[in-house]
Tab-separated table of C-alpha atoms and ligand atoms in Angstrom:
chain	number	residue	atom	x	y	z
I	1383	UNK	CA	0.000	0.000	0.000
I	1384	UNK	CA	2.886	2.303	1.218
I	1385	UNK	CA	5.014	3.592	-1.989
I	1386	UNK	CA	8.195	5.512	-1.672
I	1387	UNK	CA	6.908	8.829	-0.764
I	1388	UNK	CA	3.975	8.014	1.398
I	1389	UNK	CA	7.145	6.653	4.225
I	1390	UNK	CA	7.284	9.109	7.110
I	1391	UNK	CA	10.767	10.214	7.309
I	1392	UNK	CA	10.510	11.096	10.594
I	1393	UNK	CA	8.615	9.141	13.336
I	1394	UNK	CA	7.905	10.576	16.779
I	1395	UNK	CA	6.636	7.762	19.668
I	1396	UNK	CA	5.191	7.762	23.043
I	1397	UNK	CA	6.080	4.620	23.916
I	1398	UNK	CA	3.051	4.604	26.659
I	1399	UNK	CA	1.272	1.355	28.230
I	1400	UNK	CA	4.172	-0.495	29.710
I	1401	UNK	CA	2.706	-0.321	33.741
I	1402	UNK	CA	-0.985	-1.637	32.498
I	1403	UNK	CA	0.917	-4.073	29.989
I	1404	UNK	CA	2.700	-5.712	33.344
I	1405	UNK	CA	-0.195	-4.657	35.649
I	1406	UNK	CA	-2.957	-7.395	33.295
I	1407	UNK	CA	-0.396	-9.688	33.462
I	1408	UNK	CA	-0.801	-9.545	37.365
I	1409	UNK	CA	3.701	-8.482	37.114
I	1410	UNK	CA	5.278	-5.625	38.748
I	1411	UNK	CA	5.779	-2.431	36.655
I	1412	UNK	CA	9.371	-2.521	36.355
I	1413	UNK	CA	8.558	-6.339	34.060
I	1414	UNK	CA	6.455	-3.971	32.167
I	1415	UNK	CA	9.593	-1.584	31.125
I	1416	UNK	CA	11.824	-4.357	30.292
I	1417	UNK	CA	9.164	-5.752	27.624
I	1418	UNK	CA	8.626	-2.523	26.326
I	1419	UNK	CA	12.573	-2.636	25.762
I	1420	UNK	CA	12.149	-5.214	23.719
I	1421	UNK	CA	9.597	-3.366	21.806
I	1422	UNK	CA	11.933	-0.597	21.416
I	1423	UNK	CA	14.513	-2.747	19.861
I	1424	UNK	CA	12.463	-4.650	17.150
I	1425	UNK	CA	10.587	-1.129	16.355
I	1426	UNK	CA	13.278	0.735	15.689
I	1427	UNK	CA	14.741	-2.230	13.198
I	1428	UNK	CA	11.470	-2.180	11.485
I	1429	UNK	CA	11.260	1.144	10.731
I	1430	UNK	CA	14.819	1.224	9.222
I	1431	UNK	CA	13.442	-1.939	7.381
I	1432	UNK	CA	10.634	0.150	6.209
I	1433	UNK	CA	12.775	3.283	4.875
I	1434	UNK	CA	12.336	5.611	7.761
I	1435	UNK	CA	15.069	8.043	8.607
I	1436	UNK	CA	14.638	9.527	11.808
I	1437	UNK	CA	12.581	8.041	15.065
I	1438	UNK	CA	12.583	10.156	18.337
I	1439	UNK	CA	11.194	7.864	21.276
I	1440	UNK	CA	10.224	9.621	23.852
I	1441	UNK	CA	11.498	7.174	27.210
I	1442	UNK	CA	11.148	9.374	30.048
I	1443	UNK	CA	9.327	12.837	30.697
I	1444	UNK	CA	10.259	15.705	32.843
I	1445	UNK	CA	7.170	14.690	34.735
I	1446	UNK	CA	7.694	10.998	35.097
I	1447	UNK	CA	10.644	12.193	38.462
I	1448	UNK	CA	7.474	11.977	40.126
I	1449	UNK	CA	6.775	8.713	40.112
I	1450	UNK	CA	7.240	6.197	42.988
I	1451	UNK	CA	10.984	6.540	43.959
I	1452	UNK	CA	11.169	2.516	43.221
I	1453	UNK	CA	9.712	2.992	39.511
I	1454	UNK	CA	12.490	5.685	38.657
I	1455	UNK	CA	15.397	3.798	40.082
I	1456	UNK	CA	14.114	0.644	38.080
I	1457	UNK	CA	14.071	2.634	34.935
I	1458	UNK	CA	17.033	4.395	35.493
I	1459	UNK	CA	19.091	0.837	35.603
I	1460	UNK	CA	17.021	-0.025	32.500
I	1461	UNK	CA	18.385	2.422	30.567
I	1462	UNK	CA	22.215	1.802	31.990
I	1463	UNK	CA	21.695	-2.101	31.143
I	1464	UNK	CA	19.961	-0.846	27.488
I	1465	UNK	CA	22.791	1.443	26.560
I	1466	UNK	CA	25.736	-1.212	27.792
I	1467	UNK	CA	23.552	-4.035	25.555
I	1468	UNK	CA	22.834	-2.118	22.473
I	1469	UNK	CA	25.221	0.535	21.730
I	1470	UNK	CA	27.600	-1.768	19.802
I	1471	UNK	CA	24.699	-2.919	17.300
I	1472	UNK	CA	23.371	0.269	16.950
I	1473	UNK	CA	26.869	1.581	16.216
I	1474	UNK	CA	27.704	-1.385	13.391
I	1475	UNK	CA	24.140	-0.934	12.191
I	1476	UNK	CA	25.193	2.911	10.919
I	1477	UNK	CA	22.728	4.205	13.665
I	1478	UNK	CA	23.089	7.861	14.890
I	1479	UNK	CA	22.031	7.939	18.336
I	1480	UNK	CA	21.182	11.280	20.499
I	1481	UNK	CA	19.592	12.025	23.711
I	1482	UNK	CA	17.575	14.701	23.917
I	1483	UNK	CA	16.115	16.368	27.506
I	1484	UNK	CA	18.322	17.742	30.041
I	1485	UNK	CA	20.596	15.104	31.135
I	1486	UNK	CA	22.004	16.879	34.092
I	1487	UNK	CA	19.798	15.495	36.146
I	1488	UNK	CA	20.596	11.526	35.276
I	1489	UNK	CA	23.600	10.850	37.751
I	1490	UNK	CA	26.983	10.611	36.634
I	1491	UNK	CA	27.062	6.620	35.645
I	1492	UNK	CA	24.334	7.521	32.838
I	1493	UNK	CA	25.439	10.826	31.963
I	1494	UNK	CA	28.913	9.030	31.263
I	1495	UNK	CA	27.128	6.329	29.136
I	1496	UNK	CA	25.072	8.530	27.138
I	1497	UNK	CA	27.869	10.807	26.282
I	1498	UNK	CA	29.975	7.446	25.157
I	1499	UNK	CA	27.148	6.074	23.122
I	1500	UNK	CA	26.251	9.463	21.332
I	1501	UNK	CA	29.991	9.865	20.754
I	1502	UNK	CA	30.549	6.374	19.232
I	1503	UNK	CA	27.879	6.817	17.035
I	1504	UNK	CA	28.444	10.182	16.196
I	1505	UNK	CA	29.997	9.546	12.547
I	1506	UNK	CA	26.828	7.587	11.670
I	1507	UNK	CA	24.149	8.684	8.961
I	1508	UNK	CA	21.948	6.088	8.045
I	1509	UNK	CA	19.830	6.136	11.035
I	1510	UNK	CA	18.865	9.097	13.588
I	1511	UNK	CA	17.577	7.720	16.394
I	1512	UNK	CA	16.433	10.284	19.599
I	1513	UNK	CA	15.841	8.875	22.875
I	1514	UNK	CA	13.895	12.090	24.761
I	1515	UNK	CA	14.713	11.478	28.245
I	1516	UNK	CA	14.241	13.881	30.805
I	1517	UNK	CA	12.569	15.403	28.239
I	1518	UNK	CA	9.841	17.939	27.848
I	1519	UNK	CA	8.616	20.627	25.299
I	1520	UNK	CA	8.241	23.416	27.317
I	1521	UNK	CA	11.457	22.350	28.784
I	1522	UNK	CA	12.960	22.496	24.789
I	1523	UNK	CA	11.202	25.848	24.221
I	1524	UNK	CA	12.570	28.217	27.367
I	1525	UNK	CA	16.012	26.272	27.003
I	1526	UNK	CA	16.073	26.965	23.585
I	1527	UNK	CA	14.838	30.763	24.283
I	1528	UNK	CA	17.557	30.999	27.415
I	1529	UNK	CA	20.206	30.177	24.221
I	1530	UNK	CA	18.915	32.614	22.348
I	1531	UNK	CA	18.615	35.554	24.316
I	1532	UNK	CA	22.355	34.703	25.600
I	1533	UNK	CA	23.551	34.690	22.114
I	1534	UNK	CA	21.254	38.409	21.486
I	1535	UNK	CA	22.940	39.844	24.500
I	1536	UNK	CA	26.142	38.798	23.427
I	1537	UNK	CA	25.255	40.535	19.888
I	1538	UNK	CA	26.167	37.105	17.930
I	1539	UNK	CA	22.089	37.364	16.852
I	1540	UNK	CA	20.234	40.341	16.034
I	1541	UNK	CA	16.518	40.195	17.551
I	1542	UNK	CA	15.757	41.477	13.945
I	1543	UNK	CA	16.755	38.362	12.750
I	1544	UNK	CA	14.563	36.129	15.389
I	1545	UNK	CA	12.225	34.604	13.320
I	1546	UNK	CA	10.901	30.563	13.226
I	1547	UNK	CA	13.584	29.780	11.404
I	1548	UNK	CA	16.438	30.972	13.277
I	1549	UNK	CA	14.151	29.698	16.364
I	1550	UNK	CA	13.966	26.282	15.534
I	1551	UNK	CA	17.864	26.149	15.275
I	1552	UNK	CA	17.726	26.564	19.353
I	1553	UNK	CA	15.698	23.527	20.028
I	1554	UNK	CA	17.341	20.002	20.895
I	1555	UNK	CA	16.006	18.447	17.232
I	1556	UNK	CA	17.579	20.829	15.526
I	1557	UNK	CA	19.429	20.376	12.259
I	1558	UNK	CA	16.320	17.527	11.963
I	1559	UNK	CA	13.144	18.020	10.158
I	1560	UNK	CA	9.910	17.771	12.286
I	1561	UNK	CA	8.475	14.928	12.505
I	1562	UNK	CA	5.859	13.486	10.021
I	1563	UNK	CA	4.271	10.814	11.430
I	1564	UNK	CA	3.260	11.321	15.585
I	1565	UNK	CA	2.183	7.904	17.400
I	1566	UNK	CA	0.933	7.176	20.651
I	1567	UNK	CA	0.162	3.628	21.929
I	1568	UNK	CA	-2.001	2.725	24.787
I	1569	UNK	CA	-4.990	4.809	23.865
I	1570	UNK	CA	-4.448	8.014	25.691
I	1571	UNK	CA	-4.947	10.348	23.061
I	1572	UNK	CA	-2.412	13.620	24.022
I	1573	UNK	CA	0.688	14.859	23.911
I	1574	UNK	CA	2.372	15.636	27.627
I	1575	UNK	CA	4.240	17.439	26.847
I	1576	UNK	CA	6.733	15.652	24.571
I	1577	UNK	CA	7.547	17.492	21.085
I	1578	UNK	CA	5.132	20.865	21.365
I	1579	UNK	CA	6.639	23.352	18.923
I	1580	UNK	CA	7.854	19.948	16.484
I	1581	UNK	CA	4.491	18.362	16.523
I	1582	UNK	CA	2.732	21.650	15.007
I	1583	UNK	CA	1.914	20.145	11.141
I	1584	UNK	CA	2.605	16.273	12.076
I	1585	UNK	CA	-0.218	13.789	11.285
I	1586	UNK	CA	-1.439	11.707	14.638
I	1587	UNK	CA	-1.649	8.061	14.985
I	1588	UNK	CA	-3.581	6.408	17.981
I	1589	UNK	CA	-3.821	2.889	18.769
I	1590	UNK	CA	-5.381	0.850	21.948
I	1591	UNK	CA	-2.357	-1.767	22.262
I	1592	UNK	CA	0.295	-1.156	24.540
I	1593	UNK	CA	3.726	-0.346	24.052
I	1594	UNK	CA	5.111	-3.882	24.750
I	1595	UNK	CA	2.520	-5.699	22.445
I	1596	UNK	CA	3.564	-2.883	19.799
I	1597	UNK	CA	5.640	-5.133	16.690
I	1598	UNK	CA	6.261	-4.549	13.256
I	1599	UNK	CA	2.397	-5.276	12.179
I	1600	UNK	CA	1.318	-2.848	14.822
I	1601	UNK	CA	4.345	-0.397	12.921
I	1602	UNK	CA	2.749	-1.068	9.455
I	1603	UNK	CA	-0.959	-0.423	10.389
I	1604	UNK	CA	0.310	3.361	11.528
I	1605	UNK	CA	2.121	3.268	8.249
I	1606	UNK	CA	-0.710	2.366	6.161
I	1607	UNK	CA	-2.661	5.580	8.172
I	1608	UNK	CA	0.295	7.763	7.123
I	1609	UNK	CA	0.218	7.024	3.740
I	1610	UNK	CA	-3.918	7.564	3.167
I	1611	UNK	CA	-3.052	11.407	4.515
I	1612	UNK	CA	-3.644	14.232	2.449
I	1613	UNK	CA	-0.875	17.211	4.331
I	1614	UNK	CA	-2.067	20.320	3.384
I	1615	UNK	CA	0.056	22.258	5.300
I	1616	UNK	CA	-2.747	25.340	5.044
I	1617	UNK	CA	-3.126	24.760	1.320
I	1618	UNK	CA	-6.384	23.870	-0.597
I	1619	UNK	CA	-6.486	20.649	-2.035
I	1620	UNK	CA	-6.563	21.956	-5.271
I	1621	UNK	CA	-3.506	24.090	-5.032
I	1622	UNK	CA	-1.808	21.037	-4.089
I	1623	UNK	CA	-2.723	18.811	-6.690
I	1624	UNK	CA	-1.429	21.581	-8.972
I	1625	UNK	CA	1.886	21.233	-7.359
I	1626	UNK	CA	1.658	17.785	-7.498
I	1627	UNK	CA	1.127	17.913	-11.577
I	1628	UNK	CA	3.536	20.567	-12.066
U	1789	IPE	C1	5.399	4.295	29.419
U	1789	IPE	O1	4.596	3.408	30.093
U	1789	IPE	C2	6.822	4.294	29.936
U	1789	IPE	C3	7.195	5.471	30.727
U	1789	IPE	C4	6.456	6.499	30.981
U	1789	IPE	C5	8.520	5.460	31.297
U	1789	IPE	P1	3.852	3.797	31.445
U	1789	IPE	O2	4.748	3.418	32.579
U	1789	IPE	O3	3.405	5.191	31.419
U	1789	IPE	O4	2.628	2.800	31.381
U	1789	IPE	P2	1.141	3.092	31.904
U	1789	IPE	O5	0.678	4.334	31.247
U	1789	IPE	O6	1.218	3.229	33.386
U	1789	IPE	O7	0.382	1.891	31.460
U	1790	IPE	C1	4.466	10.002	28.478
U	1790	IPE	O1	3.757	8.990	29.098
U	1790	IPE	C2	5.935	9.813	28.709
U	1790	IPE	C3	6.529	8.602	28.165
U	1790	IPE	C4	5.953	7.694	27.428
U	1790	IPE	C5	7.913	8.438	28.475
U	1790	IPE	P1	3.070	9.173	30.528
U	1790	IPE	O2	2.448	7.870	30.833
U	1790	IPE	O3	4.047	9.707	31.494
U	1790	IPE	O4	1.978	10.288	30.214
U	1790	IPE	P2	0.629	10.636	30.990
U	1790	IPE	O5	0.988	10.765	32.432
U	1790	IPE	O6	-0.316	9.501	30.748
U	1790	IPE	O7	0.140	11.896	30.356
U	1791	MG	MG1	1.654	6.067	30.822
């Protein structure tokens, strides 16, 4: 169904429905987050498979700190034991791997790893692959405004020259495009928070089935809703389909 063009370039995931994936299955929530690792992992080889360039997962929001002290420290190691288990691959797969969120707040063990794995990986192109951890969008907005107004006062930016544009180069996606394809598992249908000024023209993709159940059929059905989208970006149709014939 999917031809060439119709492939999102760019997917952008909220990986949601790991604690009521564990919580039917009568396990504790932390079993949960280590089967939805493992639906990380075949997800983001399927949507190489299926010609997508860039997939920004969103792991762990500004908000989620607040969960019980037990849940954090479980996910914390989880991402430790991910990063130690799957940097090599990613790195011999040509995957380009970045975190984005403020990692100050990881301690040091992670903020080591992280800064190893993005380094190793650095030099790769075929894949971009953003984990947002610690991450939130009105987080990437006022840091990426704090930037900016450092850089006006220090006259290497004219406000004259503030525009989207020049914005946009502030925030932690940049030099990527925004994404094109926005999908949320687990039937909660909002944002929180992840990708606010990104998400602003991307189509959105809701399905019932929790992260951990999520596979490559799962990837394909949100695939086959991409590709029956008309963007119109503010357009008419018909000015569009002039384009199009051009
Ligand atoms: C998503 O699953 C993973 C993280 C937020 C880290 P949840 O843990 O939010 O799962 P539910 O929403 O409780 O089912
Ligand atoms: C969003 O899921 C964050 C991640 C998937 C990492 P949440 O489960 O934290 O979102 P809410 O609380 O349902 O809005
Ligand atoms: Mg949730």
């Amino acid at each position: 169904m999917s031809n060439k063009e119709s492939i999102p370039k760019h997917i952008a995931i909220v990986m949601d429905g790991n604690g009521r994936w564990a919580k039917q299955r009568l396990l504790p929530r932390s079993a949960g987050h280590r089967e939805g690792v493992k639906s990380t992992r075949r997800i983001i080889e399927a949507a190489g498979n299926a010609g997508v360039k860039i997939l920004t997962l969103f792991a762990f929001s500004s908000e989620n700190w607040n969960r019980p002290k037990k849940e954090v420290s479980a996910l914390m190691n989880l991402f430790v034991s991910s990063l130690d288990q799957e940097i090599q691959k990613l790195r011999e797969n040509g995957v380009c791997l970045k975190f984005i969120g403020d990692k100050s707040r990881f301690n040091d063990e992670l903020q080591v790893k992280i800064n190893e794995a993005e380094k190793i990986t650095a030099s790769n192109q075929d894949f971009m692959l953003n984990i947002a951890a610690n991450y939130g969008g009105r987080w990437d907005i006022v840091n990426a405004s704090k930037n900016l107004f450092r850089d006006v006062l220090e006259s290497r930016l004219n406000i004259d020259d503030v525009n989207e544009k020049t914005f946009n180069k502030y925030l932690s996606t940049f030099p990527l495009e925004e994404p094109d394809l926005f999908i949320r598992t687990a039937g909660e249908q909002r944002i929180s928070n992840f990708l606010i000024w990104q998400l602003a023209y991307t189509e959105l993709y809701f399905t019932d089935v929790y992260w951990p159940d999520f596979d490559e059929q799962q990837l394909q059905l949100a695939l086959d809703y991409y590709a029956t989208r008309k963007r119109k970006f503010g357009l008419t149709q018909e000015q569009i389909d002039k384009e199009i014939n051009a």
